[in-house]
Amino acid sequence: IAAIAFLGWSVLGLGAASALLLGAALAPTDPVLAADVQVGPPQTGEEDDIRFALTSEAGLNDGLSFPFVLAAIAIASQADGGYEWVGRWLAVDVVLKLAAGVVMGWIVGRALGYLTFKVPRAGRIAKTGDGLAALGFTCIAYGATELVHGYGFVAVFVSALTLRSVERNSDFHGELHDFGEQIERLLTMVLLVCFGSVLTEGALLSEVDWRIAVVAVVVLALVRPLAGWVSLLGCRRSRAERFIVSVFGIRGIGSIYYLAYASGRAEFGGIQIVWSTVLVIILMSILLHGVAVTPVMRWIDKERGVDSTRRMNRDPGEAGLDDLISKR
């Protein structure tokens, strides 16, 4: 976040609030746009450190980036440019809201785990075999946490981990995963179509110039790989594996959500430049990472003696959405 904010300030000429917003908006990653870096379904034995790291990072960093979006909003809302907002931001937006997200996620996860796996058999949610429950679980965790002013994204991540820990051997986890994966891809397709229509319309890309192109290349080729590599220092993995985790920080839908949220809460100078930069980086990330991820992951799987074709031929995830619905 700091490195991207510095680029926004020094290269793009953005103010403090807009530069911080740029950094916070580009922090979330999105492995949905490159499915080969996602972990496989539960109980398939396909999980590995690379895919787990990239998937879990994307699940957690959405919530951890949000305090910095709120900081950008606070700076933009300060008419006198003072620092009175810092104390409240640290106490409320960083500490209390993150803690609320973690605690509520654990509570909701335990409660849902009990209702799903532990109540008398006739009343168990798992007995239905309906993967649609995944959507309901997500909404419950997110909504309940937002009601107490916590971070819903963090709560959903924690509740999913907690729910999984309540009962690790149930086949219902596979049902939840399969339905969630199908809905995830359908919604991503819709959002990408909207993203493409925005690009072709051209208004948000009117500010694109050489400075934005330079920032986009530096963010994808230097900032993310270096930050990822530093964070993995001391990790007992090969250099190739650490390099892949460092590079494949795919930008996606989370960046658009954060930017739209902040734009509706405060007036930011140079917001058109921020939007243009984010859209260009997302487009480049989708193209570069999307093209490279499959051959790279197949290569590293081959180096580690892992059969990549198993991910292509797994049974649980092969059913389309229509098949899943028709079964119900």
Short mmCIF file of C-alpha atoms in Angstrom, two decimals:
data_model
loop_
_atom_site.label_atom_id
_atom_site.label_comp_id
_atom_site.label_asym_id
_atom_site.label_seq_id
_atom_site.Cartn_x
_atom_site.Cartn_y
_atom_site.Cartn_z
CA ILE A 1 0.00 0.00 0.00
CA ALA A 2 2.77 2.44 0.93
CA ALA A 3 4.74 1.76 -2.25
CA ILE A 4 1.74 2.23 -4.53
CA ALA A 5 0.67 5.35 -2.64
CA PHE A 6 4.17 6.77 -3.13
CA LEU A 7 3.96 6.08 -6.86
CA GLY A 8 0.60 7.83 -6.98
CA TRP A 9 2.00 10.87 -5.22
CA SER A 10 5.37 11.11 -6.98
CA VAL A 11 4.52 9.98 -10.52
CA LEU A 12 0.81 10.74 -10.91
CA GLY A 13 0.82 13.91 -8.83
CA LEU A 14 -2.01 12.79 -6.55
CA GLY A 15 -2.70 14.27 -3.15
CA ALA A 16 -2.26 12.30 0.06
CA ALA A 17 -5.86 11.07 0.22
CA SER A 18 -6.06 10.00 -3.42
CA ALA A 19 -2.62 8.37 -3.34
CA LEU A 20 -3.52 6.37 -0.23
CA LEU A 21 -6.83 5.37 -1.81
CA LEU A 22 -4.95 4.14 -4.88
CA GLY A 23 -2.67 2.00 -2.72
CA ALA A 24 -5.52 0.61 -0.62
CA ALA A 25 -7.71 -0.15 -3.64
CA LEU A 26 -4.93 -2.09 -5.38
CA ALA A 27 -3.97 -4.12 -2.31
CA PRO A 28 -6.67 -6.84 -2.61
CA THR A 29 -5.94 -9.80 -4.85
CA ASP A 30 -8.41 -12.03 -6.69
CA PRO A 31 -7.47 -15.62 -7.66
CA VAL A 32 -10.96 -16.15 -9.11
CA LEU A 33 -9.67 -14.54 -12.30
CA ALA A 34 -7.05 -17.29 -12.63
CA ALA A 35 -8.56 -20.52 -11.33
CA ASP A 36 -5.29 -22.46 -11.54
CA VAL A 37 -4.01 -20.66 -8.43
CA GLN A 38 -7.03 -21.64 -6.33
CA VAL A 39 -7.01 -24.60 -3.97
CA GLY A 40 -9.07 -27.63 -4.90
CA PRO A 41 -12.28 -28.84 -3.25
CA PRO A 42 -12.23 -30.23 0.31
CA GLN A 43 -10.95 -33.79 0.82
CA THR A 44 -9.51 -34.13 -2.69
CA GLY A 45 -5.89 -33.99 -1.60
CA GLU A 46 -5.16 -31.24 -4.14
CA GLU A 47 -4.21 -28.45 -1.75
CA ASP A 48 -0.62 -27.27 -1.84
CA ASP A 49 1.32 -24.41 -0.32
CA ILE A 50 1.36 -22.20 -3.41
CA ARG A 51 -2.34 -22.36 -4.14
CA PHE A 52 -3.23 -22.20 -0.46
CA ALA A 53 -1.07 -19.10 0.03
CA LEU A 54 -2.59 -17.25 -2.94
CA THR A 55 -6.17 -18.25 -2.13
CA SER A 56 -5.96 -17.48 1.59
CA GLU A 57 -4.18 -14.19 0.89
CA ALA A 58 -7.05 -13.11 -1.36
CA GLY A 59 -9.60 -14.18 1.24
CA LEU A 60 -7.98 -12.21 4.04
CA ASN A 61 -6.49 -9.11 2.44
CA ASP A 62 -9.89 -7.77 1.37
CA GLY A 63 -10.70 -7.07 5.00
CA LEU A 64 -7.20 -6.00 6.03
CA SER A 65 -7.07 -3.37 3.28
CA PHE A 66 -10.32 -1.72 4.30
CA PRO A 67 -8.92 0.34 7.21
CA PHE A 68 -6.64 2.11 4.74
CA VAL A 69 -9.60 2.93 2.50
CA LEU A 70 -11.25 4.49 5.55
CA ALA A 71 -8.04 6.39 6.29
CA ALA A 72 -8.10 7.84 2.78
CA ILE A 73 -11.72 8.89 3.30
CA ALA A 74 -10.81 10.51 6.63
CA ILE A 75 -7.96 12.49 5.05
CA ALA A 76 -10.18 13.64 2.19
CA SER A 77 -12.88 14.72 4.66
CA GLN A 78 -10.50 16.88 6.75
CA ALA A 79 -11.02 20.43 5.55
CA ASP A 80 -8.11 21.81 7.59
CA GLY A 81 -5.69 19.00 6.77
CA GLY A 82 -5.20 18.19 10.46
CA TYR A 83 -4.41 14.89 12.11
CA GLU A 84 -7.31 14.66 14.54
CA TRP A 85 -8.61 11.64 12.65
CA VAL A 86 -5.56 9.47 13.37
CA GLY A 87 -6.46 8.51 16.93
CA ARG A 88 -10.01 7.52 16.10
CA TRP A 89 -8.86 5.67 12.99
CA LEU A 90 -6.36 3.58 14.94
CA ALA A 91 -8.75 2.84 17.81
CA VAL A 92 -11.94 2.23 15.85
CA ASP A 93 -11.16 1.42 12.22
CA VAL A 94 -8.03 -0.64 12.86
CA VAL A 95 -8.42 -2.23 16.29
CA LEU A 96 -12.12 -2.41 17.14
CA LYS A 97 -13.52 -3.18 13.69
CA LEU A 98 -10.87 -5.81 12.94
CA ALA A 99 -11.43 -7.40 16.34
CA ALA A 100 -15.19 -7.35 15.78
CA GLY A 101 -14.71 -9.03 12.41
CA VAL A 102 -12.60 -11.82 13.90
CA VAL A 103 -14.84 -12.38 16.94
CA MET A 104 -18.10 -12.27 15.00
CA GLY A 105 -16.65 -14.56 12.35
CA TRP A 106 -15.73 -17.09 15.02
CA ILE A 107 -19.13 -16.85 16.73
CA VAL A 108 -21.09 -17.17 13.49
CA GLY A 109 -18.84 -19.99 12.29
CA ARG A 110 -19.32 -21.95 15.52
CA ALA A 111 -23.08 -21.38 15.49
CA LEU A 112 -23.44 -22.39 11.85
CA GLY A 113 -21.16 -25.36 12.43
CA TYR A 114 -23.41 -26.55 15.25
CA LEU A 115 -26.58 -26.11 13.18
CA THR A 116 -24.98 -27.78 10.18
CA PHE A 117 -23.27 -30.77 11.76
CA LYS A 118 -24.09 -31.18 15.47
CA VAL A 119 -27.85 -30.82 16.01
CA PRO A 120 -30.00 -34.00 15.86
CA ARG A 121 -29.62 -35.56 12.44
CA ALA A 122 -33.09 -34.70 11.12
CA GLY A 123 -32.50 -30.99 11.69
CA ARG A 124 -28.95 -30.69 10.36
CA ILE A 125 -28.37 -28.30 7.49
CA ALA A 126 -25.85 -30.79 6.12
CA LYS A 127 -28.68 -33.32 5.80
CA THR A 128 -30.21 -31.23 3.01
CA GLY A 129 -27.10 -31.57 0.84
CA ASP A 130 -27.93 -28.14 -0.57
CA GLY A 131 -24.86 -26.15 -1.54
CA LEU A 132 -26.98 -23.00 -1.70
CA ALA A 133 -26.40 -22.81 2.05
CA ALA A 134 -22.94 -21.40 1.24
CA LEU A 135 -24.56 -18.18 0.03
CA GLY A 136 -26.74 -17.99 3.13
CA PHE A 137 -23.75 -18.59 5.42
CA THR A 138 -21.85 -15.80 3.70
CA CYS A 139 -24.71 -13.33 4.04
CA ILE A 140 -25.27 -14.21 7.71
CA ALA A 141 -21.62 -13.74 8.63
CA TYR A 142 -21.27 -10.52 6.64
CA GLY A 143 -24.58 -9.00 7.72
CA ALA A 144 -24.26 -9.83 11.42
CA THR A 145 -20.77 -8.35 11.54
CA GLU A 146 -21.75 -5.18 9.71
CA LEU A 147 -24.58 -4.71 12.23
CA VAL A 148 -21.99 -4.41 15.01
CA HIS A 149 -19.80 -2.20 12.78
CA GLY A 150 -17.10 -4.79 12.18
CA TYR A 151 -15.45 -5.79 8.92
CA GLY A 152 -17.74 -8.22 7.14
CA PHE A 153 -15.03 -9.45 4.77
CA VAL A 154 -12.86 -10.54 7.70
CA ALA A 155 -15.83 -12.19 9.39
CA VAL A 156 -16.73 -14.25 6.31
CA PHE A 157 -13.14 -15.49 6.05
CA VAL A 158 -12.94 -16.41 9.75
CA SER A 159 -16.40 -17.98 9.84
CA ALA A 160 -15.52 -20.22 6.89
CA LEU A 161 -12.38 -21.44 8.66
CA THR A 162 -14.33 -21.99 11.88
CA LEU A 163 -17.15 -23.85 10.12
CA ARG A 164 -14.61 -26.14 8.48
CA SER A 165 -12.95 -26.88 11.82
CA VAL A 166 -16.22 -27.96 13.46
CA GLU A 167 -16.45 -31.04 11.22
CA ARG A 168 -13.63 -31.75 8.81
CA ASN A 169 -14.81 -35.02 7.27
CA SER A 170 -18.31 -34.23 6.04
CA ASP A 171 -19.10 -34.50 2.33
CA PHE A 172 -21.24 -31.38 2.75
CA HIS A 173 -18.09 -29.27 2.54
CA GLY A 174 -17.76 -30.41 -1.06
CA GLU A 175 -21.35 -29.36 -1.78
CA LEU A 176 -20.70 -25.92 -0.33
CA HIS A 177 -17.48 -25.57 -2.31
CA ASP A 178 -18.99 -26.63 -5.63
CA PHE A 179 -21.99 -24.32 -5.40
CA GLY A 180 -19.85 -21.41 -4.22
CA GLU A 181 -17.42 -21.95 -7.08
CA GLN A 182 -20.20 -21.96 -9.68
CA ILE A 183 -21.85 -18.80 -8.33
CA GLU A 184 -18.45 -17.15 -7.99
CA ARG A 185 -17.65 -17.73 -11.64
CA LEU A 186 -21.06 -16.63 -12.87
CA LEU A 187 -20.90 -13.37 -10.93
CA THR A 188 -17.32 -12.81 -12.04
CA MET A 189 -18.39 -13.26 -15.65
CA VAL A 190 -21.12 -10.63 -15.23
CA LEU A 191 -18.74 -8.19 -13.57
CA LEU A 192 -16.10 -8.70 -16.24
CA VAL A 193 -18.67 -8.00 -18.95
CA CYS A 194 -19.53 -4.76 -17.15
CA PHE A 195 -15.81 -4.03 -16.80
CA GLY A 196 -15.33 -4.53 -20.53
CA SER A 197 -18.26 -2.26 -21.36
CA VAL A 198 -16.73 0.47 -19.21
CA LEU A 199 -13.42 0.12 -21.03
CA THR A 200 -15.02 0.30 -24.47
CA GLU A 201 -17.06 3.36 -23.48
CA GLY A 202 -13.77 5.13 -22.88
CA ALA A 203 -14.71 7.88 -20.42
CA LEU A 204 -12.80 6.42 -17.48
CA LEU A 205 -9.74 5.81 -19.64
CA SER A 206 -9.56 9.35 -20.96
CA GLU A 207 -6.84 10.22 -18.44
CA VAL A 208 -4.52 7.37 -19.44
CA ASP A 209 -1.06 8.59 -20.42
CA TRP A 210 2.55 7.46 -20.11
CA ARG A 211 2.58 8.12 -16.34
CA ILE A 212 -0.27 5.71 -15.71
CA ALA A 213 1.37 3.13 -17.98
CA VAL A 214 4.62 3.44 -16.01
CA VAL A 215 2.83 3.08 -12.67
CA ALA A 216 0.93 0.02 -13.93
CA VAL A 217 4.10 -1.72 -15.08
CA VAL A 218 5.97 -0.87 -11.87
CA VAL A 219 3.11 -2.10 -9.66
CA LEU A 220 2.81 -5.44 -11.46
CA ALA A 221 6.48 -6.07 -12.24
CA LEU A 222 8.22 -4.62 -9.18
CA VAL A 223 6.02 -3.61 -6.26
CA ARG A 224 3.99 -6.80 -5.88
CA PRO A 225 6.88 -9.23 -6.55
CA LEU A 226 9.25 -7.41 -4.18
CA ALA A 227 6.66 -7.05 -1.42
CA GLY A 228 5.69 -10.69 -1.79
CA TRP A 229 9.30 -11.87 -1.78
CA VAL A 230 10.13 -9.88 1.37
CA SER A 231 7.06 -11.26 3.15
CA LEU A 232 8.22 -14.82 2.37
CA LEU A 233 11.75 -14.41 3.72
CA GLY A 234 12.42 -17.28 6.08
CA CYS A 235 9.73 -19.43 4.46
CA ARG A 236 10.96 -22.98 3.93
CA ARG A 237 9.98 -23.25 0.30
CA SER A 238 12.00 -23.32 -2.89
CA ARG A 239 12.88 -20.09 -4.66
CA ALA A 240 10.61 -21.03 -7.57
CA GLU A 241 7.62 -21.49 -5.28
CA ARG A 242 8.27 -18.23 -3.44
CA PHE A 243 8.66 -16.44 -6.77
CA ILE A 244 5.29 -17.71 -8.02
CA VAL A 245 3.51 -16.65 -4.82
CA SER A 246 5.20 -13.25 -5.03
CA VAL A 247 4.29 -12.59 -8.65
CA PHE A 248 0.73 -13.89 -8.96
CA GLY A 249 -1.06 -11.22 -6.96
CA ILE A 250 -3.92 -10.87 -9.44
CA ARG A 251 -5.90 -7.63 -9.23
CA GLY A 252 -9.64 -7.84 -9.71
CA ILE A 253 -13.10 -7.03 -8.44
CA GLY A 254 -12.09 -6.00 -4.92
CA SER A 255 -10.20 -2.99 -6.25
CA ILE A 256 -13.30 -1.74 -8.07
CA TYR A 257 -15.46 -2.20 -4.96
CA TYR A 258 -13.10 -0.27 -2.70
CA LEU A 259 -12.71 2.56 -5.16
CA ALA A 260 -16.46 2.85 -5.73
CA TYR A 261 -17.09 2.77 -1.98
CA ALA A 262 -14.61 5.55 -1.25
CA SER A 263 -15.76 7.68 -4.19
CA GLY A 264 -19.26 7.73 -2.72
CA ARG A 265 -18.07 8.74 0.76
CA ALA A 266 -15.78 11.70 0.06
CA GLU A 267 -14.50 14.03 -2.62
CA PHE A 268 -11.05 13.03 -3.86
CA GLY A 269 -8.84 15.21 -6.01
CA GLY A 270 -7.73 13.48 -9.19
CA ILE A 271 -10.24 10.67 -8.76
CA GLN A 272 -10.43 10.28 -12.54
CA ILE A 273 -6.71 9.49 -12.61
CA VAL A 274 -7.16 6.99 -9.78
CA TRP A 275 -9.97 5.22 -11.64
CA SER A 276 -7.99 5.13 -14.87
CA THR A 277 -4.92 3.73 -13.11
CA VAL A 278 -6.88 1.01 -11.32
CA LEU A 279 -8.69 -0.05 -14.50
CA VAL A 280 -5.46 -0.23 -16.50
CA ILE A 281 -3.74 -2.30 -13.80
CA ILE A 282 -6.70 -4.69 -13.55
CA LEU A 283 -6.76 -5.11 -17.32
CA MET A 284 -3.02 -5.76 -17.50
CA SER A 285 -3.19 -8.15 -14.56
CA ILE A 286 -6.03 -10.16 -16.09
CA LEU A 287 -4.19 -10.44 -19.39
CA LEU A 288 -0.67 -11.12 -18.08
CA HIS A 289 -1.49 -13.31 -15.10
CA GLY A 290 -4.38 -15.03 -16.84
CA VAL A 291 -2.19 -16.08 -19.76
CA ALA A 292 0.85 -17.03 -17.70
CA VAL A 293 -0.68 -18.81 -14.73
CA THR A 294 -1.60 -22.13 -16.39
CA PRO A 295 1.81 -22.93 -17.95
CA VAL A 296 3.62 -21.67 -14.85
CA MET A 297 1.54 -23.77 -12.46
CA ARG A 298 1.88 -26.82 -14.69
CA TRP A 299 5.64 -26.33 -14.73
CA ILE A 300 5.92 -26.03 -10.95
CA ASP A 301 3.60 -29.02 -10.47
CA LYS A 302 5.84 -31.04 -12.78
CA GLU A 303 8.92 -29.93 -10.83
CA ARG A 304 7.29 -31.10 -7.60
CA GLY A 305 6.00 -34.33 -9.10
CA VAL A 306 2.34 -33.29 -8.83
CA ASP A 307 -0.18 -34.42 -11.44
CA SER A 308 -1.79 -31.22 -12.75
CA THR A 309 -4.36 -33.14 -14.77
CA ARG A 310 -6.10 -34.22 -11.57
CA ARG A 311 -7.28 -30.66 -11.11
CA MET A 312 -8.68 -30.71 -14.62
CA ASN A 313 -10.51 -34.00 -14.13
CA ARG A 314 -11.81 -33.83 -10.58
CA ASP A 315 -15.36 -35.13 -10.22
CA PRO A 316 -16.94 -32.81 -7.59
CA GLY A 317 -16.41 -29.58 -9.47
CA GLU A 318 -17.28 -30.74 -12.93
CA ALA A 319 -21.02 -30.32 -12.66
CA GLY A 320 -22.37 -27.13 -14.12
CA LEU A 321 -24.76 -24.86 -12.23
CA ASP A 322 -27.77 -26.28 -14.09
CA ASP A 323 -26.77 -29.80 -13.05
CA LEU A 324 -26.41 -28.76 -9.43
CA ILE A 325 -29.82 -27.07 -9.44
CA SER A 326 -31.53 -29.98 -11.20
CA LYS A 327 -30.26 -32.37 -8.53
CA ARG A 328 -32.10 -30.39 -5.92
#
